[in-house]
mmCIF file of C-alpha atoms in Angstrom:
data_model
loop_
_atom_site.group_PDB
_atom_site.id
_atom_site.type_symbol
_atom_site.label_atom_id
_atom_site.label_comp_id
_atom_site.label_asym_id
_atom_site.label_seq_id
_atom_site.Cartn_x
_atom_site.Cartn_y
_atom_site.Cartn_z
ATOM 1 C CA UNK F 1 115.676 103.931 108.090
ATOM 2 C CA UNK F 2 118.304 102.872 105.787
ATOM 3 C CA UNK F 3 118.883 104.648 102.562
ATOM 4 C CA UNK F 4 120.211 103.305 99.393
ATOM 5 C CA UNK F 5 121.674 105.310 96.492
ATOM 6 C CA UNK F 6 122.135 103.301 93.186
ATOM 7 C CA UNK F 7 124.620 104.748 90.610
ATOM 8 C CA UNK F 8 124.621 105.438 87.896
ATOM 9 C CA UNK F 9 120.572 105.770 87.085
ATOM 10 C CA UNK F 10 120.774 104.728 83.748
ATOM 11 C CA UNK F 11 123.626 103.123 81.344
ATOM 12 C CA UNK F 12 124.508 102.007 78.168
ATOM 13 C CA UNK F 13 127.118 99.864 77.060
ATOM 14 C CA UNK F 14 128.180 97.313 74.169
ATOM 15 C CA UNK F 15 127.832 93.765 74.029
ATOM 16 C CA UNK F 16 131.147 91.919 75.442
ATOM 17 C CA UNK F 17 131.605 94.792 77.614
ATOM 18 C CA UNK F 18 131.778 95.122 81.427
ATOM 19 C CA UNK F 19 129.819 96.502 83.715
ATOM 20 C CA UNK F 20 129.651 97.725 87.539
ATOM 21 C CA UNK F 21 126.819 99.068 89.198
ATOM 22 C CA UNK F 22 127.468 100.742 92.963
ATOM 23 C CA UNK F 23 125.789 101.027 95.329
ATOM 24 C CA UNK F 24 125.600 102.888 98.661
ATOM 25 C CA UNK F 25 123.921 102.568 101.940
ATOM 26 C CA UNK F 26 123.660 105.613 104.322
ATOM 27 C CA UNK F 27 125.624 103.362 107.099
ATOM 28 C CA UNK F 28 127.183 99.798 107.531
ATOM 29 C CA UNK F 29 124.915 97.400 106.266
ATOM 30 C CA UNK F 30 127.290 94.064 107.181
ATOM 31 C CA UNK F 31 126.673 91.872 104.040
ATOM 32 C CA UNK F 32 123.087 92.391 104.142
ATOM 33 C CA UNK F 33 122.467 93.495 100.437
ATOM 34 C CA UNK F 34 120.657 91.834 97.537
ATOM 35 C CA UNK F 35 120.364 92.510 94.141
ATOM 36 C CA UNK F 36 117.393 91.875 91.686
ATOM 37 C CA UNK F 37 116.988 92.361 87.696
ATOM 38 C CA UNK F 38 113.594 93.085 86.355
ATOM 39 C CA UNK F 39 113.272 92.647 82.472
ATOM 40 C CA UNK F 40 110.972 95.232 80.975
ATOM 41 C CA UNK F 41 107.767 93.901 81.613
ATOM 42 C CA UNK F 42 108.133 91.418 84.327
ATOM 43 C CA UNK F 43 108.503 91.344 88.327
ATOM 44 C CA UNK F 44 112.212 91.453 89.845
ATOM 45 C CA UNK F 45 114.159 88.325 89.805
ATOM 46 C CA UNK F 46 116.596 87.623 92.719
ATOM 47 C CA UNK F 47 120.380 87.326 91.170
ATOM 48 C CA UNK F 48 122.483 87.993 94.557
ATOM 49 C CA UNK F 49 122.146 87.716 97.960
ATOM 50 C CA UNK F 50 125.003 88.461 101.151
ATOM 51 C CA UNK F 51 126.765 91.087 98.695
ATOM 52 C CA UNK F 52 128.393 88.335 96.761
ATOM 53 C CA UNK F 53 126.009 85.063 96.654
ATOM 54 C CA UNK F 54 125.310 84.112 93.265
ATOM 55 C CA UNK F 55 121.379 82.900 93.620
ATOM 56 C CA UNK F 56 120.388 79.849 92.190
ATOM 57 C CA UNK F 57 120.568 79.322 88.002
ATOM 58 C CA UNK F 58 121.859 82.950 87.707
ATOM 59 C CA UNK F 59 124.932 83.383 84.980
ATOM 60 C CA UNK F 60 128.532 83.300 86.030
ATOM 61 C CA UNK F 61 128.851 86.403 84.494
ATOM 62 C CA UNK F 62 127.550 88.400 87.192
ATOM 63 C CA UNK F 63 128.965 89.027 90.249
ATOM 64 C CA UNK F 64 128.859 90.606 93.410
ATOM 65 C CA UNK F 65 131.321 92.491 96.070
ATOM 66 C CA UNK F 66 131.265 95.151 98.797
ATOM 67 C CA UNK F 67 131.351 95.899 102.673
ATOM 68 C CA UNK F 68 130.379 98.494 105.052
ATOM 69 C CA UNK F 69 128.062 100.951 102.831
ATOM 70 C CA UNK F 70 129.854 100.503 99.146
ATOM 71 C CA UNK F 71 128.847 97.418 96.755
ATOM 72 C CA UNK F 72 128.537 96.815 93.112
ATOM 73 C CA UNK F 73 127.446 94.370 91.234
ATOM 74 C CA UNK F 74 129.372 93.160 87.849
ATOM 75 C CA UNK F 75 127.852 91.777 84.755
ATOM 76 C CA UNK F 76 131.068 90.489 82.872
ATOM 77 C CA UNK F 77 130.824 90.470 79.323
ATOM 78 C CA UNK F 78 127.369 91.797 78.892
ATOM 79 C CA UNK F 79 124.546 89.810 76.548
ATOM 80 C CA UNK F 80 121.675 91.334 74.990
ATOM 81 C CA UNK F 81 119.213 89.333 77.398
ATOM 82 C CA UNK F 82 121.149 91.167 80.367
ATOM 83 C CA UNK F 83 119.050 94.416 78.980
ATOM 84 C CA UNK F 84 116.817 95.574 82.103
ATOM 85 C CA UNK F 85 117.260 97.380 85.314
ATOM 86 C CA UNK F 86 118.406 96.208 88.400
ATOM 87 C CA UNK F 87 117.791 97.002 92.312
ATOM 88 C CA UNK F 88 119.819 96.822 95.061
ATOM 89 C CA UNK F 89 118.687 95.950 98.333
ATOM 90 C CA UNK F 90 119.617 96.043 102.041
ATOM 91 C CA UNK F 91 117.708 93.473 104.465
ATOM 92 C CA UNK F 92 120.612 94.048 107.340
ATOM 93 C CA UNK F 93 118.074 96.240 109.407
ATOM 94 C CA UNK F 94 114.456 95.746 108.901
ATOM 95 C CA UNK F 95 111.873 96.839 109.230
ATOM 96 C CA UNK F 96 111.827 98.223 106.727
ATOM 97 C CA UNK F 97 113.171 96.394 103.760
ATOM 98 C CA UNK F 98 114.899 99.947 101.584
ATOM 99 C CA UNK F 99 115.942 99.216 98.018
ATOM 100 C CA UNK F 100 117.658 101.588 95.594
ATOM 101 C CA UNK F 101 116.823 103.681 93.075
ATOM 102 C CA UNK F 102 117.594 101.184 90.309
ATOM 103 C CA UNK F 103 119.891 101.433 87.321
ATOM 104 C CA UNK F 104 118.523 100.993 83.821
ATOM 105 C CA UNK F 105 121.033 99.471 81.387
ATOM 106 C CA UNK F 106 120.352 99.778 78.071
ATOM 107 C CA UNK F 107 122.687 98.414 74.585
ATOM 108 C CA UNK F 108 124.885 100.710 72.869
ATOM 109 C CA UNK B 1 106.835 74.526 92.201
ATOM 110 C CA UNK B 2 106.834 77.970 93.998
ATOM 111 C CA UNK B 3 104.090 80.629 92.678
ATOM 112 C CA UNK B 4 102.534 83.510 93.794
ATOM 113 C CA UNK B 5 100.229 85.421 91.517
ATOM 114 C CA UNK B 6 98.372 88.925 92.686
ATOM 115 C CA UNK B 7 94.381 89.107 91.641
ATOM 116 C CA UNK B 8 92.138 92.050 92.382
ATOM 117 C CA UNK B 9 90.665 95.221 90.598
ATOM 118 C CA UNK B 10 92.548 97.442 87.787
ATOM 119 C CA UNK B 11 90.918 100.678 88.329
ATOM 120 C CA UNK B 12 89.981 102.249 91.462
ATOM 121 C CA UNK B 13 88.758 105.634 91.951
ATOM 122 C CA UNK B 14 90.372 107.880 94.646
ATOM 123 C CA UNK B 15 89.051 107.270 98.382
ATOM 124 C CA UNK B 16 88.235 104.142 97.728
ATOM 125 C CA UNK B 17 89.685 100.849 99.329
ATOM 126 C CA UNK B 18 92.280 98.992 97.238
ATOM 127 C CA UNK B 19 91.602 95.221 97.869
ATOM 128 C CA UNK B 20 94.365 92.734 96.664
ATOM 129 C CA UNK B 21 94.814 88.679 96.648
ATOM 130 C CA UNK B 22 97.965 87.002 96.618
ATOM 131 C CA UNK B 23 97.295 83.211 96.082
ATOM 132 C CA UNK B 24 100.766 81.154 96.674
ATOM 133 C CA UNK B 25 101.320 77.845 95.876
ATOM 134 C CA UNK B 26 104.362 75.514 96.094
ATOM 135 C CA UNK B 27 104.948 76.385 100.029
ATOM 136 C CA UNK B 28 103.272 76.996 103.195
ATOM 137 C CA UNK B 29 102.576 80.420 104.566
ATOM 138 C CA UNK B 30 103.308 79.266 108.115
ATOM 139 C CA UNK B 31 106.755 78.071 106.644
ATOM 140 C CA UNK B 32 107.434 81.543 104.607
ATOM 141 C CA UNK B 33 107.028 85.033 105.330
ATOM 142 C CA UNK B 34 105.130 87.048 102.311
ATOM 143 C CA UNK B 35 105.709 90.561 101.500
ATOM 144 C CA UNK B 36 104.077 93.349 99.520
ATOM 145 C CA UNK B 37 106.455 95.527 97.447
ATOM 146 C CA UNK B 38 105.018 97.972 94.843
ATOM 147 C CA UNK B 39 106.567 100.302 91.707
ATOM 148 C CA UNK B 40 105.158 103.037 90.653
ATOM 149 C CA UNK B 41 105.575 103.514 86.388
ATOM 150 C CA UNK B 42 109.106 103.990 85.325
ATOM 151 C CA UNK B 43 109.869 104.346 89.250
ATOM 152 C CA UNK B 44 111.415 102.211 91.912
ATOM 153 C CA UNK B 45 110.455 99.428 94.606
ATOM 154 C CA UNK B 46 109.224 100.355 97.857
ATOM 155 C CA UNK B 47 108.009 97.988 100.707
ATOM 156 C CA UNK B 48 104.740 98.255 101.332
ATOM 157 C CA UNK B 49 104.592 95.364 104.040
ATOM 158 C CA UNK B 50 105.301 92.213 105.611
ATOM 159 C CA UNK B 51 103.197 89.047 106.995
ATOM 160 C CA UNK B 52 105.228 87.193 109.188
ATOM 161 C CA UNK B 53 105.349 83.095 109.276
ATOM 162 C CA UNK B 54 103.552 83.254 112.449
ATOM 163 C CA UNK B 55 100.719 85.501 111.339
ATOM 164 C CA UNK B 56 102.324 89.160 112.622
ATOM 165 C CA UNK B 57 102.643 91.637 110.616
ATOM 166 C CA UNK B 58 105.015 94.845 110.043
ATOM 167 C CA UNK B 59 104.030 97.706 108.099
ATOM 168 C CA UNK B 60 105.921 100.799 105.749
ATOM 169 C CA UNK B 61 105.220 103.553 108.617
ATOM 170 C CA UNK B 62 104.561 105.995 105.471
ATOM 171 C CA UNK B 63 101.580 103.683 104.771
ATOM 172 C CA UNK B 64 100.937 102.044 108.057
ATOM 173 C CA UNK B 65 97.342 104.195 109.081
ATOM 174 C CA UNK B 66 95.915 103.047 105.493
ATOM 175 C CA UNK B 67 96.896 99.712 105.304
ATOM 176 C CA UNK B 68 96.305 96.099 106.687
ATOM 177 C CA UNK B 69 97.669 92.690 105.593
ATOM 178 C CA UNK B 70 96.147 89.354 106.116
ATOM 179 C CA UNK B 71 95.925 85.683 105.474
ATOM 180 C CA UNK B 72 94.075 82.619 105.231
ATOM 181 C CA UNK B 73 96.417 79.458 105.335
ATOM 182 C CA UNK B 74 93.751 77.500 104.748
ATOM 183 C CA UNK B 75 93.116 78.887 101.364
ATOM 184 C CA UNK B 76 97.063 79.815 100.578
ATOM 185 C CA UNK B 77 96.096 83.251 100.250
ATOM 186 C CA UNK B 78 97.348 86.515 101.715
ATOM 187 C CA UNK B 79 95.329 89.992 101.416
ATOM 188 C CA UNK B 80 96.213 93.510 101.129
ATOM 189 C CA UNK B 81 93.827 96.090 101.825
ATOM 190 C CA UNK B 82 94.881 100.197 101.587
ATOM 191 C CA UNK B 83 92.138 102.849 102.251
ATOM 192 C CA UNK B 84 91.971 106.383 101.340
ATOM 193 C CA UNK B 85 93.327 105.695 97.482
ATOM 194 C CA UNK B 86 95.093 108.696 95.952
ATOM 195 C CA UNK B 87 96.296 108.766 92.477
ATOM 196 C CA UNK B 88 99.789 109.030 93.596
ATOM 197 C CA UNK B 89 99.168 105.343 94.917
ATOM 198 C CA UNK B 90 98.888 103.825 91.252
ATOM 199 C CA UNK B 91 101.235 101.593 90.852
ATOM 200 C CA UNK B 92 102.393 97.670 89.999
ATOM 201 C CA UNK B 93 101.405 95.677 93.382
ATOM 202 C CA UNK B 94 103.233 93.103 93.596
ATOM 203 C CA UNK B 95 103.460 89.811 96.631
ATOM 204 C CA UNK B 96 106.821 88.132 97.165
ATOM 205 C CA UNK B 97 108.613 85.450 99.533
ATOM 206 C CA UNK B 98 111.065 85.951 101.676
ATOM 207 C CA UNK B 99 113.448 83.484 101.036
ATOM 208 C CA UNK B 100 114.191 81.841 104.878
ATOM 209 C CA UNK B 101 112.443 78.703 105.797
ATOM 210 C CA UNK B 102 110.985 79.059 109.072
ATOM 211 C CA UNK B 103 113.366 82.021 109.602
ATOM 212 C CA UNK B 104 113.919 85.231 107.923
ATOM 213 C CA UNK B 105 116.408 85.758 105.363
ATOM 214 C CA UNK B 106 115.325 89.246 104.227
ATOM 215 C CA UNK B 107 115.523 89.043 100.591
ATOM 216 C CA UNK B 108 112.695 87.807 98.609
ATOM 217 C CA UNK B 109 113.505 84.853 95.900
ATOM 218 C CA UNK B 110 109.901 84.632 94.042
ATOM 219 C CA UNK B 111 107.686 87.221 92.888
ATOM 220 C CA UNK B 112 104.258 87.263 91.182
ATOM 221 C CA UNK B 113 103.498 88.887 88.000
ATOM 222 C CA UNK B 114 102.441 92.059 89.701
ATOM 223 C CA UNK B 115 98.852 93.862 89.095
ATOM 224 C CA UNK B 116 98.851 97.151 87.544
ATOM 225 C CA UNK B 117 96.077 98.975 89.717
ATOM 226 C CA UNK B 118 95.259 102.774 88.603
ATOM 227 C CA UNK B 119 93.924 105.262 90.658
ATOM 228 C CA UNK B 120 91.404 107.439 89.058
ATOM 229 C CA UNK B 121 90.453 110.910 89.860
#
């Protein structure tokens, strides 16, 4: 199986700031990576799909890059509504489907 | 629109069978694979299991000798079932689509609320 490993686990930063989340798969995983938010509360939403496919009606502000095992996932200047945690997960071999840890990013 | 909302019991005491209901709406199962994914509190997603578009199904092989996933198309449902409950198994259940029409695309673009189901000893 595929392993993931998020970093960092949690973080907190200010409002207009930007973020990166990594990400890291435990071998080449070709594109095959998606990324969800969950709000506190409420199931995981997609926001990116093929390590840099912006899903349908998410922000501009966040972004997606990567190859082989290393991706991250930007949020350009942060909002307050961009408070949550958020997955990463590779669908190249499955399966099974192997997500990561998760990041929590909280406001400063 | 696309929905998929889980239904079943809250509380469960340990042994017993965990029975779940995923009712969909919006799409066809025979179009759209469905998959189970739960989170522990505070913890992370894992993958609990897959039924295909065609009815197959693929299991977490950590899981695989306690659990069993099925359908009715007629009724737009799909069901979980898990035996042997432990209280490590409590956790937010929740169903979700893979996003591929009549293929696979192996992420998963709509979720259900989740149920919280607790294990008690």
């Amino acid at each position: 199986d595929i392993q993931m490993t998020q970093s960092p686990a949690s973080l907190s930063a200010s409002l207009g700031e930007t973020v990166t989340i990594e990400c890291r798969a435990s071998e080449d995983i070709y594109n095959g990576l998606a990324w969800y938010q969950q709000k506190p509360g409420k199931s995981p939403q997609l926001l990116i799909y093929n390590a840099n496919s912006l899903h349908t009606g998410v922000p501009s502000r966040f972004s997606g890059s990567g190859s082989g095992t290393q991706y991250s996932l930007k949020i350009n200047s942060l909002q307050s509504e961009d408070v949550a945690s958020y997955f990463c997960q590779q669908y190249y071999d499955y399966p099974p489907w192997t997500f990561g840890g998760g990041t929590k990013l909280e406001l400063k | 629109q696309v929905q998929l909302k889980e239904s079943g019991p809250v509380l469960v005491q340990a042994s017993e069978t965990l029975s779940l209901t995923c009712t969909v709406s919006g799409f066809s199962l025979t179009n759209y694979g469905v998959i189970w994914v739960r989170q522990p509190p505070g913890k992370g997603l894992e993958w609990m299991g897959i039924i295909w578009r065609n009815g197959n199904t693929d299991y977490n092989s950590a899981l695989k000798s306690r659990l069993s996933i099925n359908r009715d198309t007629s009724k737009s449902q799909v069901f979980l079932k898990m035996n042997s409950l432990q209280t490590d198994d409590t956790a937010i259940y929740y169903c979700t689509r893979d996003s591929g029409f009549i293929t696979t695309a192996g992420y998963f673009d709509y979720w259900g609320q989740g149920v919280m189901v607790t294990v008690s000893s």
